[in-house]
Short mmCIF file of C-alpha atoms (C1' of nucleotides) in Angstrom, two decimals:
data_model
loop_
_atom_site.label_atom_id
_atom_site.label_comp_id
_atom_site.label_asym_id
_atom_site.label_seq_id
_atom_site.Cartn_x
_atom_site.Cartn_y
_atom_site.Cartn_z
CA UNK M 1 0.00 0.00 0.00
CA UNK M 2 2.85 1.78 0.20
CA UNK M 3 2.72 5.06 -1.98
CA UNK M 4 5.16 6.93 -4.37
CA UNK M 5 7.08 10.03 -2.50
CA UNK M 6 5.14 12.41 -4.59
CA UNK M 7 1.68 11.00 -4.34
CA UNK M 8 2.68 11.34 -0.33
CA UNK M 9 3.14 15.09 -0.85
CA UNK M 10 0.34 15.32 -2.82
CA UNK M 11 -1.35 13.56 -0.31
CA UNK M 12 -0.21 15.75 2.52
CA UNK M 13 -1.18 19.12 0.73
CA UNK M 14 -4.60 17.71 0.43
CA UNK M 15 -5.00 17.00 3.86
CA UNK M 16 -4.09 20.78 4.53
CA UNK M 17 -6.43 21.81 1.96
CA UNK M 18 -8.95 19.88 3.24
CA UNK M 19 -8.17 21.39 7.11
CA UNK M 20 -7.76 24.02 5.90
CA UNK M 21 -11.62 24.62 4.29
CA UNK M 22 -13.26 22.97 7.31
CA UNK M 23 -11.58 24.93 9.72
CA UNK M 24 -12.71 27.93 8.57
CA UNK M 25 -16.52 27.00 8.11
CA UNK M 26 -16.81 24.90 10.79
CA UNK M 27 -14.48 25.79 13.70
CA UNK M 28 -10.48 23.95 14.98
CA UNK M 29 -12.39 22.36 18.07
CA UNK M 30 -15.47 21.48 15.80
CA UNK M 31 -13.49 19.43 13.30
CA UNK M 32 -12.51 16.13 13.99
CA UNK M 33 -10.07 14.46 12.45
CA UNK M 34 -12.08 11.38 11.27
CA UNK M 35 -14.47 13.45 9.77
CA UNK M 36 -11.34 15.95 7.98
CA UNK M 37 -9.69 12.74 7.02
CA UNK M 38 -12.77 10.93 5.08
CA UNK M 39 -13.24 14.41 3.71
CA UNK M 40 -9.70 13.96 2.55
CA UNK M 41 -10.40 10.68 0.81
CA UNK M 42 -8.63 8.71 3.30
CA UNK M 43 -9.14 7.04 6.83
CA UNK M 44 -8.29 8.48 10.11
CA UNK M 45 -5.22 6.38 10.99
CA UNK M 46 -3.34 7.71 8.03
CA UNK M 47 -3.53 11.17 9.76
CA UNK M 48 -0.02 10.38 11.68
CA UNK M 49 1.61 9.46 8.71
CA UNK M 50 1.62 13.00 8.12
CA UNK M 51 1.36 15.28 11.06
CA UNK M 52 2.88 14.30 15.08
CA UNK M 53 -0.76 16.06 15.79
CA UNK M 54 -3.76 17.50 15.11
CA UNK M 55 -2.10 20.83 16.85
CA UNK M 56 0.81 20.63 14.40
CA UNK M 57 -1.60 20.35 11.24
CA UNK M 58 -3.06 23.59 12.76
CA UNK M 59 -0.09 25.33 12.58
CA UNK M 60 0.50 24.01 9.17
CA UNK M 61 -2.84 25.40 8.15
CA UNK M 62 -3.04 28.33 9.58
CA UNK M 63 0.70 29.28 7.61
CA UNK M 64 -0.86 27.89 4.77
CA UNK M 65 -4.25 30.08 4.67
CA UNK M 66 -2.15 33.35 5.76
CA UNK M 67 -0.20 32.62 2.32
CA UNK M 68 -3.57 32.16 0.44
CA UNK M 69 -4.67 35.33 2.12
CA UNK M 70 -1.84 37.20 0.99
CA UNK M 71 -1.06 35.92 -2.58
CA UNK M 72 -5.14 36.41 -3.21
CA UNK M 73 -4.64 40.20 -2.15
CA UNK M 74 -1.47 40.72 -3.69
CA UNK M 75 -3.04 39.48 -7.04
CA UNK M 76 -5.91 42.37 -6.52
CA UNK M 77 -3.32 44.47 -6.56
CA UNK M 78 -1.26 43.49 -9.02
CA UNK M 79 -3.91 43.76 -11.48
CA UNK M 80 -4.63 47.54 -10.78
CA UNK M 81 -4.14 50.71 -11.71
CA UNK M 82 -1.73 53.07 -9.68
CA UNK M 83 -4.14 54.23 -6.59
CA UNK M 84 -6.79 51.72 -7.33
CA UNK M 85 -5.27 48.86 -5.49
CA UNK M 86 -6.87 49.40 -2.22
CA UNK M 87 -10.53 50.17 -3.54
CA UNK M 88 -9.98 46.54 -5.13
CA UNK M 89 -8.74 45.00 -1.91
CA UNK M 90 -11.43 46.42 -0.20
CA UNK M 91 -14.44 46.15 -2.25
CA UNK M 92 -13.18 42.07 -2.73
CA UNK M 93 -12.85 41.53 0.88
CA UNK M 94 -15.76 43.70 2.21
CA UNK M 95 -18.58 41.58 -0.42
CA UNK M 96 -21.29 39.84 0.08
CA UNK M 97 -19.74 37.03 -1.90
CA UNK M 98 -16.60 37.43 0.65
CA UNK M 99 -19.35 36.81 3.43
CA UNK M 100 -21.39 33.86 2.12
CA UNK M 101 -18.12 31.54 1.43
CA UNK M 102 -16.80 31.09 4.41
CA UNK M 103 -14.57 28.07 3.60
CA UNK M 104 -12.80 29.77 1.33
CA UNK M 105 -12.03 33.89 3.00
CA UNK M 106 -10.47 34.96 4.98
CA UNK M 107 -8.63 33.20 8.04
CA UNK M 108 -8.93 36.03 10.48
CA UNK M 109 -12.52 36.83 9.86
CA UNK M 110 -13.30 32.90 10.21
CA UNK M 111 -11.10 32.12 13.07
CA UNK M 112 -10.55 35.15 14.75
CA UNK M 113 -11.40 34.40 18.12
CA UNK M 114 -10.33 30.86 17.89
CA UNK M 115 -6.67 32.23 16.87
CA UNK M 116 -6.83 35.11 20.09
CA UNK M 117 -7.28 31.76 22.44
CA UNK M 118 -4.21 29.28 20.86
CA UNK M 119 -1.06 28.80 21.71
CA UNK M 120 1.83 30.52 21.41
CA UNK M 121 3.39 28.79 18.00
CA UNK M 122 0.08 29.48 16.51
CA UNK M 123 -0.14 33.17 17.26
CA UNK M 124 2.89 33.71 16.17
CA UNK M 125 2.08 32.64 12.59
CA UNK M 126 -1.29 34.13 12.55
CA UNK M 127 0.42 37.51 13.24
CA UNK M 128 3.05 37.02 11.17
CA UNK M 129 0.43 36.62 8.40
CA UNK M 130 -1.32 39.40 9.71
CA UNK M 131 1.47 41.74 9.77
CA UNK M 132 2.25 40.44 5.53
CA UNK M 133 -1.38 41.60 4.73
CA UNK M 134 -0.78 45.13 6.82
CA UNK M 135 2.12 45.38 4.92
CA UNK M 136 0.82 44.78 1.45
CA UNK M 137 -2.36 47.10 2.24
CA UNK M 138 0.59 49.89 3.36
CA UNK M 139 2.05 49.78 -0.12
CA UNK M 140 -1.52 51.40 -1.56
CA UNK M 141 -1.17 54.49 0.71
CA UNK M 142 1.44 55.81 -1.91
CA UNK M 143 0.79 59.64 -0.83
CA UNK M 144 1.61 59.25 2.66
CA UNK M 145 4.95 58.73 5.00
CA UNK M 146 5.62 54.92 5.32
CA UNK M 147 5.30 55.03 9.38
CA UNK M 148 2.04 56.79 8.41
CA UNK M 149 1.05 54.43 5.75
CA UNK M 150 1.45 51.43 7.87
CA UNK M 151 -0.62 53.04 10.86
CA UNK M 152 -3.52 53.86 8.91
CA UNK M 153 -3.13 49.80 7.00
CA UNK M 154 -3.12 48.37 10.43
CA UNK M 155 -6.73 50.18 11.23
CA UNK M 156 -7.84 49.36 7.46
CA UNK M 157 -6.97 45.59 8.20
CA UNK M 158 -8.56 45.71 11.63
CA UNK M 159 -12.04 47.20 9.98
CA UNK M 160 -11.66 45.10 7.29
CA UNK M 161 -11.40 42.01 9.47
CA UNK M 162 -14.00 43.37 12.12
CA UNK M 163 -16.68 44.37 9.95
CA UNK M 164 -16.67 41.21 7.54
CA UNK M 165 -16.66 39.11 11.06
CA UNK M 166 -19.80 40.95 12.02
CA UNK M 167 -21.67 40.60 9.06
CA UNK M 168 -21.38 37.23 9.69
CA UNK M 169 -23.08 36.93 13.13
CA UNK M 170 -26.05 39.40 11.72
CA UNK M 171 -28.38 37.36 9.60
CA UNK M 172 -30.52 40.32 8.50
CA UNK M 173 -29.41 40.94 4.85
CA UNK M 174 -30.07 44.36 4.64
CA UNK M 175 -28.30 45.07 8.06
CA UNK M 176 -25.41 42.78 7.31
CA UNK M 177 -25.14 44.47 3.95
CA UNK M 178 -25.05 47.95 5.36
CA UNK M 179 -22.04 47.19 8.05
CA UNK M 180 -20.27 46.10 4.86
CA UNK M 181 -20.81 48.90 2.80
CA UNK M 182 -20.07 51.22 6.34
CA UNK M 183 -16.39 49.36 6.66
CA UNK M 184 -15.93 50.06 2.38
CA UNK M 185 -16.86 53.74 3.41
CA UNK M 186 -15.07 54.96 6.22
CA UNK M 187 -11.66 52.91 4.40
CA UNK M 188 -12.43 54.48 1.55
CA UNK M 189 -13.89 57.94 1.88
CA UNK M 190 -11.87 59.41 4.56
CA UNK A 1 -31.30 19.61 50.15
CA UNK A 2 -33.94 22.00 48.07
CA UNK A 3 -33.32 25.45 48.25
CA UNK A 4 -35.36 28.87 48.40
CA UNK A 5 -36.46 30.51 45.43
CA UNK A 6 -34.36 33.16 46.35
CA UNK A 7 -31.51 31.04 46.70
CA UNK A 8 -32.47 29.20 43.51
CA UNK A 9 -32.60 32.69 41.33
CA UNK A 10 -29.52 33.11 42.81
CA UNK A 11 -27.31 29.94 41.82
CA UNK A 12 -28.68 30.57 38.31
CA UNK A 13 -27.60 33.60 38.15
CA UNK A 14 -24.21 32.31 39.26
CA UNK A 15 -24.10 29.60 36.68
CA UNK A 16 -24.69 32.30 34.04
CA UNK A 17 -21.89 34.87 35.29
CA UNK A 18 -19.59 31.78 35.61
CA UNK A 19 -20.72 30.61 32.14
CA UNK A 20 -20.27 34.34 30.46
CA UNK A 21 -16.42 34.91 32.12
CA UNK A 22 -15.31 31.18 31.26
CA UNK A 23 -16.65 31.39 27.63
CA UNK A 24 -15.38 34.24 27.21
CA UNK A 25 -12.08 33.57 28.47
CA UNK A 26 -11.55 29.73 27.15
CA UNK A 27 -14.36 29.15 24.37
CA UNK A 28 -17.67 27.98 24.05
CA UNK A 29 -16.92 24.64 23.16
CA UNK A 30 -13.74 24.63 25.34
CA UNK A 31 -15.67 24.62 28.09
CA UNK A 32 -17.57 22.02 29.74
CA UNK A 33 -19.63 21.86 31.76
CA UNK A 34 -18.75 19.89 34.98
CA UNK A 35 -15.46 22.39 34.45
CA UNK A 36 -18.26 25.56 34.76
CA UNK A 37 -20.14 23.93 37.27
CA UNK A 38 -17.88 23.90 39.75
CA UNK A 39 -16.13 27.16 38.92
CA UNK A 40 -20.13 27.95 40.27
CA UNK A 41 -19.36 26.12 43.37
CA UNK A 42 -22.22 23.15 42.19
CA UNK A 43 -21.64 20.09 41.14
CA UNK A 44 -22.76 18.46 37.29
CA UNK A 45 -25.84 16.89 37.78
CA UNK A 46 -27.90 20.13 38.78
CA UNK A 47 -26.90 22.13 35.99
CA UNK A 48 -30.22 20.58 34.66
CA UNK A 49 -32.14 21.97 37.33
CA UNK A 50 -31.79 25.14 35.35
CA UNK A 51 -30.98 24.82 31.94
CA UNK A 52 -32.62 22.78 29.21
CA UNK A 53 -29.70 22.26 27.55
CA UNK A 54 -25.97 23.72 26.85
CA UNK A 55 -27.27 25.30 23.89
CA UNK A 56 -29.67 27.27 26.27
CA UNK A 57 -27.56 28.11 28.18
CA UNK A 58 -24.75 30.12 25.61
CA UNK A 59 -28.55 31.91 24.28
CA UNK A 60 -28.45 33.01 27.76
CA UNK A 61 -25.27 34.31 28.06
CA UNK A 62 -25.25 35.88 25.10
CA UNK A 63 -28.18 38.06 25.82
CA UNK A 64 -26.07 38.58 29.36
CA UNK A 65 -23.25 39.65 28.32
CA UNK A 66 -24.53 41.96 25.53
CA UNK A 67 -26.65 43.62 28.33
CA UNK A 68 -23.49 44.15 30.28
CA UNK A 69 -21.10 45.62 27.32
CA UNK A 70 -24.44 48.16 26.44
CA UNK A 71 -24.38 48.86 30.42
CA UNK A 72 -20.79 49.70 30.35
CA UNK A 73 -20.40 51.50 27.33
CA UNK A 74 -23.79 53.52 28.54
CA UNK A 75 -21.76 54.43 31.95
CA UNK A 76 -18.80 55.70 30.05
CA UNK A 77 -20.81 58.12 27.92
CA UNK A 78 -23.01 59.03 30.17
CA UNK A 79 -20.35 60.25 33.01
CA UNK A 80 -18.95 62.78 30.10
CA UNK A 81 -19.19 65.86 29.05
CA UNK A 82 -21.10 66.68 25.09
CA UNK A 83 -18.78 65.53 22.35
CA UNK A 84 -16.23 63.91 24.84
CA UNK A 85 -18.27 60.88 25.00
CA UNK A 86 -17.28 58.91 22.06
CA UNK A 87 -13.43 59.54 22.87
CA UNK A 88 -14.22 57.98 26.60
CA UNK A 89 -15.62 54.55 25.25
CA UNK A 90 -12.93 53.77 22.45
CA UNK A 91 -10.57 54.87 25.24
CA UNK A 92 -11.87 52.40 27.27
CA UNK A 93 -12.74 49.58 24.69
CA UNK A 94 -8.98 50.03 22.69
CA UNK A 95 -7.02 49.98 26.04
CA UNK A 96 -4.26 47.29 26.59
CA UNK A 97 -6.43 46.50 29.79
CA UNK A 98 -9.51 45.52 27.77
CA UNK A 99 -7.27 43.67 25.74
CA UNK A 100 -5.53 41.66 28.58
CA UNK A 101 -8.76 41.02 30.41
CA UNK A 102 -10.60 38.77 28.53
CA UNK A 103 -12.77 37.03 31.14
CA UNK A 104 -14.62 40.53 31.70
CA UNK A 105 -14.06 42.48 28.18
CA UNK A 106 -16.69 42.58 25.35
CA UNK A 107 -18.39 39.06 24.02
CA UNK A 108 -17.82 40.12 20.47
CA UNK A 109 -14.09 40.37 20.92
CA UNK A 110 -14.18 37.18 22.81
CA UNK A 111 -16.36 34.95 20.72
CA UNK A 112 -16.39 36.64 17.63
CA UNK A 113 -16.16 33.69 15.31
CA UNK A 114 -17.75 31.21 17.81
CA UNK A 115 -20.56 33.28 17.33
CA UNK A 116 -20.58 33.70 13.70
CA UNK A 117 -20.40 29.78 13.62
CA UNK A 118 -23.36 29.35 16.08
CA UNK A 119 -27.45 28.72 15.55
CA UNK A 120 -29.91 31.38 14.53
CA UNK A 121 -31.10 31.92 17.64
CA UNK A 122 -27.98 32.69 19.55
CA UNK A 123 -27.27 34.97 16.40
CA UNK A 124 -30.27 37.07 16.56
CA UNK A 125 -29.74 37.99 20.47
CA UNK A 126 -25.62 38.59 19.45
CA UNK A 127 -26.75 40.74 16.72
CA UNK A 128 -29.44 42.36 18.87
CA UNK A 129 -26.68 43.59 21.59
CA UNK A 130 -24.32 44.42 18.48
CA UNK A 131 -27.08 47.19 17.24
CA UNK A 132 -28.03 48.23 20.96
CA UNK A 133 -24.15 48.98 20.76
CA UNK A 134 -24.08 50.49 17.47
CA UNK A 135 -27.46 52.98 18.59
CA UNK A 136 -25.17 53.78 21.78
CA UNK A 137 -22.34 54.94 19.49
CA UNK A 138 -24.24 56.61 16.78
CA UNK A 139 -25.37 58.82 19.91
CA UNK A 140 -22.24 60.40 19.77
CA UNK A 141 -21.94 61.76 16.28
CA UNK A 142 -24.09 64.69 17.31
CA UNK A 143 -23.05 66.74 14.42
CA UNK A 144 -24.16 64.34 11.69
CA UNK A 145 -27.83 63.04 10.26
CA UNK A 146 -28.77 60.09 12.04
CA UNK A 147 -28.67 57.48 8.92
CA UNK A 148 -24.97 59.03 8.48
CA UNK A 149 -24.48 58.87 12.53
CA UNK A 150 -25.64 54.97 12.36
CA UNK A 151 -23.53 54.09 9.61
CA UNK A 152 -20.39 55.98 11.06
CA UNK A 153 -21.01 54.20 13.97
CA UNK A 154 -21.52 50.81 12.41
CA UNK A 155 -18.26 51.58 11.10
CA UNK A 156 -16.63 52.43 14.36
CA UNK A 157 -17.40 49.31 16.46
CA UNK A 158 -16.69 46.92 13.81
CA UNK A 159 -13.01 49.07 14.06
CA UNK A 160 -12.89 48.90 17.42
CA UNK A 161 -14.02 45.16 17.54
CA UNK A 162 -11.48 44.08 15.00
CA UNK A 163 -8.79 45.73 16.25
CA UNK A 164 -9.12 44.37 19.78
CA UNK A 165 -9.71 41.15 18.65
CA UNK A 166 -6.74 41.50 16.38
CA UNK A 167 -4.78 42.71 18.87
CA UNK A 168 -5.11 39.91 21.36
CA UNK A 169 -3.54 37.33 18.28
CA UNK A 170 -0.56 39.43 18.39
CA UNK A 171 1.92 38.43 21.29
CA UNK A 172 4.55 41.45 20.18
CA UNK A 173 3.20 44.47 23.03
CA UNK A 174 4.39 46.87 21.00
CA UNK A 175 3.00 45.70 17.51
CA UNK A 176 -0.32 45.06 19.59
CA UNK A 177 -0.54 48.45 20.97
CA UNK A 178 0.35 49.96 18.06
CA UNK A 179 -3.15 48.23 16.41
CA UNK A 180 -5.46 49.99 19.25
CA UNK A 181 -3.68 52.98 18.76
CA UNK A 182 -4.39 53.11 14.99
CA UNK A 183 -7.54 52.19 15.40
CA UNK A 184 -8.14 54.93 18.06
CA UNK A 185 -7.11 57.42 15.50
CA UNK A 186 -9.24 56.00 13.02
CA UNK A 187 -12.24 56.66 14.90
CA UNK A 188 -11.48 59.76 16.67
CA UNK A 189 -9.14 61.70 14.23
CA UNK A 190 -10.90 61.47 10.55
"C1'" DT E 1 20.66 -4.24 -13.88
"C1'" DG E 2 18.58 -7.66 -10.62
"C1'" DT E 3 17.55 -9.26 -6.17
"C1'" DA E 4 16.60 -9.08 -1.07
"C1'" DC E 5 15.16 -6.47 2.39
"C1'" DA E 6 13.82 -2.30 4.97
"C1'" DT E 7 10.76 1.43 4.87
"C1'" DC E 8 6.58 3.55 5.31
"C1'" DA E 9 1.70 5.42 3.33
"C1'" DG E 10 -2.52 4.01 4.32
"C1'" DT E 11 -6.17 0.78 6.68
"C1'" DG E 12 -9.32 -0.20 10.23
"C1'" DA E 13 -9.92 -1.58 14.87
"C1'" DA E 14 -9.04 -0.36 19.45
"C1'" DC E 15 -7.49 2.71 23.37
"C1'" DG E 16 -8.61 5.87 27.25
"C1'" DC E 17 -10.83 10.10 28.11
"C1'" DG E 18 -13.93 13.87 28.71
"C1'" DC E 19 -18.01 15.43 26.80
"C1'" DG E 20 -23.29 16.49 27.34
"C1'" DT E 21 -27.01 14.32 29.36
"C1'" DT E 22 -29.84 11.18 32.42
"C1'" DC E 23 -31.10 9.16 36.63
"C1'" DA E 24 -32.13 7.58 41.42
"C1'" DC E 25 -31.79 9.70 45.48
"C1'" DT E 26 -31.84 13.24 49.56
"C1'" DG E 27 -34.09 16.37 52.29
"C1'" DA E 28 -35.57 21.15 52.91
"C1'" DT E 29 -39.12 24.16 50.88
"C1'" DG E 30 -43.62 25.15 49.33
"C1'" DT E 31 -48.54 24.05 49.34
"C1'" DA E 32 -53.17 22.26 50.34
"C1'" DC E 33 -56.27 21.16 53.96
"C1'" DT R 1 -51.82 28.00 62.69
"C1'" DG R 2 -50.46 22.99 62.25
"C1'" DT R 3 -49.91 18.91 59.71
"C1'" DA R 4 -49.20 15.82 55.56
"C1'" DC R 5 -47.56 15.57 51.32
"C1'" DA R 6 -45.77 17.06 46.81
"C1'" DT R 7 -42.18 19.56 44.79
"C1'" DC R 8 -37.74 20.30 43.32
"C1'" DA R 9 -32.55 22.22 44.03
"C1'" DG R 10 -28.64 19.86 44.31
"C1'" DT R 11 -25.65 15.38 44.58
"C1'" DG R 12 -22.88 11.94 42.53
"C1'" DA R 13 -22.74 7.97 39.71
"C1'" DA R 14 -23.64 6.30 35.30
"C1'" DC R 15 -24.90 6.55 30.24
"C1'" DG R 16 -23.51 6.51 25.30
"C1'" DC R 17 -20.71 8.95 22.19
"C1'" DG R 18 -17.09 11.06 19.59
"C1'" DC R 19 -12.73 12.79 20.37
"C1'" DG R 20 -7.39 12.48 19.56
"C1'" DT R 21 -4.18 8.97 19.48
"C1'" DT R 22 -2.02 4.24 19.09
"C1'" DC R 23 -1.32 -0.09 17.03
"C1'" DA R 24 -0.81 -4.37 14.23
"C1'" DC R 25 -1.03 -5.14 9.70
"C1'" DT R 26 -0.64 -4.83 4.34
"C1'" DG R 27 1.92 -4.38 0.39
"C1'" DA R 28 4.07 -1.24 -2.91
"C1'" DT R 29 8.14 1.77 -2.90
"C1'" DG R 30 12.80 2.81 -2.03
"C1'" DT R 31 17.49 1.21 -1.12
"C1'" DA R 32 21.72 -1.48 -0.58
"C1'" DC R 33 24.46 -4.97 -2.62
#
DNA sequence: TGTACATCAGTGAACGCGCGTTCACTGATGTAC
DNA sequence: TGTACATCAGTGAACGCGCGTTCACTGATGTAC
């Protein structure tokens, strides 16, 4: 049964994936690892073939959905004109589309307070992420100081994260729509 | 071994406060309940006495702990002069002690995603509190129209909600006080 | 290159443990007469 | 007001269940000669 060194990797990534996904919609505590591992195509004993434990595949996942964070903004960017990068950014992460897939957004406004509880090791990469996205949102305030820049990207990234986690809780859609569109307006319209 | 009515009011009243500063603290699901129950100074088995369920229970202290965020933020404006009011809760709500005390600080911060992730029911009485706090706020903009008040304000506590929450990820003290501070600036320099 | 053997990805059952919930029981409180 | 009985707050043991983790096993892959 033994299986090729790539098909192992391949393997591996798709356990992430998978963790990765259900984390986010469901919860770290409300995942279990049987249930991430069928999800994965495979059975639950494999699981230590490929991670010493299910807080090491946490760690894993949580580096790995900072980086799809980050690439994801970086290519709104990317594909912008000069000055229009953080409208993009914004008007991506701050949708309703943003909102309703869960399993795919954005780590912070999915596991926010989950992250603010774990350990140390954990924290450390979230904010490392964190500090990457703060970063790339600093680069769009091209008519201001860099120190400057970065202060206002770390409130941006805060309302940004805030307001898309709140939507969430409120079920009304016209409400839910309107703390989006308040976020996109005070970032925006300053 | 049955108790007054009094005395009965007042053990579920316990079980609640216990409930709200444990959740808050540790997680919803990371608590259990023969943990909370004798935090409360009971033991398991008469947790049923009072609640229908665990489920019942988190509805509860929901609706308590929005009730004592509004109370709070409702002291702080109220003790202050016109205009000053707004500057007094963000103050209070973007300190490094609000961050650090987690047990007693706002649910939204503390369960943020838990309570994205939870039933409609505990959802409507989150999102209930949210708006009492967002009506509190919008209070403040005194020199605006109240739809633009409301959605300034809808603005400002998702800010002030994702930077605290954001905050307490990061373990650097400087990098995490520099978030409230940006925030606070946000809000109260535009 | 071919052969013999060690390695290890993946299976599926089993482990102990703590979870939410139920239950029989105790005995003071509340109630009906 | 006094008495008899029903109620029910709280105890502590037990329930089934799903959790994270371990283990013996299979058999194809990788490696050493």
């Amino acid at each position: 049964m033994r299986k090729t060194k790539e098909e192992a990797a391949k393997t591996r990534h798709r356990i992430v994936e998978t963790a990765s996904r259900k984390f986010r919609e469901n919860g770290i505590s409300e995942t279990g690892l049987s249930e991430l591992m069928a999800a994965a195509g495979l059975t639950q004993g494999g699981f230590y073939r490929h991670f010493k434990s299910k807080d090491h595949l946490v760690d894993e996942v949580c580096a790995h959905s900072c980086n799809a964070l980050v690439d994801t903004t970086k290519t709104e960017t990317d594909g912008c004109a000069e000055r229009k990068g953080l409208k993009a950014v914004v008007d991506n992460y701050l949708s309703e589309a943003h909102r309703d897939d869960r399993a795919d957004g954005c780590i912070f406004a999915g596991l926010l307070s989950d992250l603010a509880r774990s350990g140390d090791t954990t924290r450390d990469i979230a904010a490392k992420g964190l500090m990457r996205l703060v970063d790339l949102v600093a680069e769009q305030y091209t008519d201001e100081p860099p120190k400057m820049a970065r202060q206002r990207a770390m409130a941006t990234v805060a309302t940004m994260i805030g307001a898309l986690s709140v939507a969430r809780v409120v079920r009304d859609p016209k409400l839910s729509a309107a703390i989006l569109e308040s976020a996109r307006r005070q970032i925006l319209c300053p």
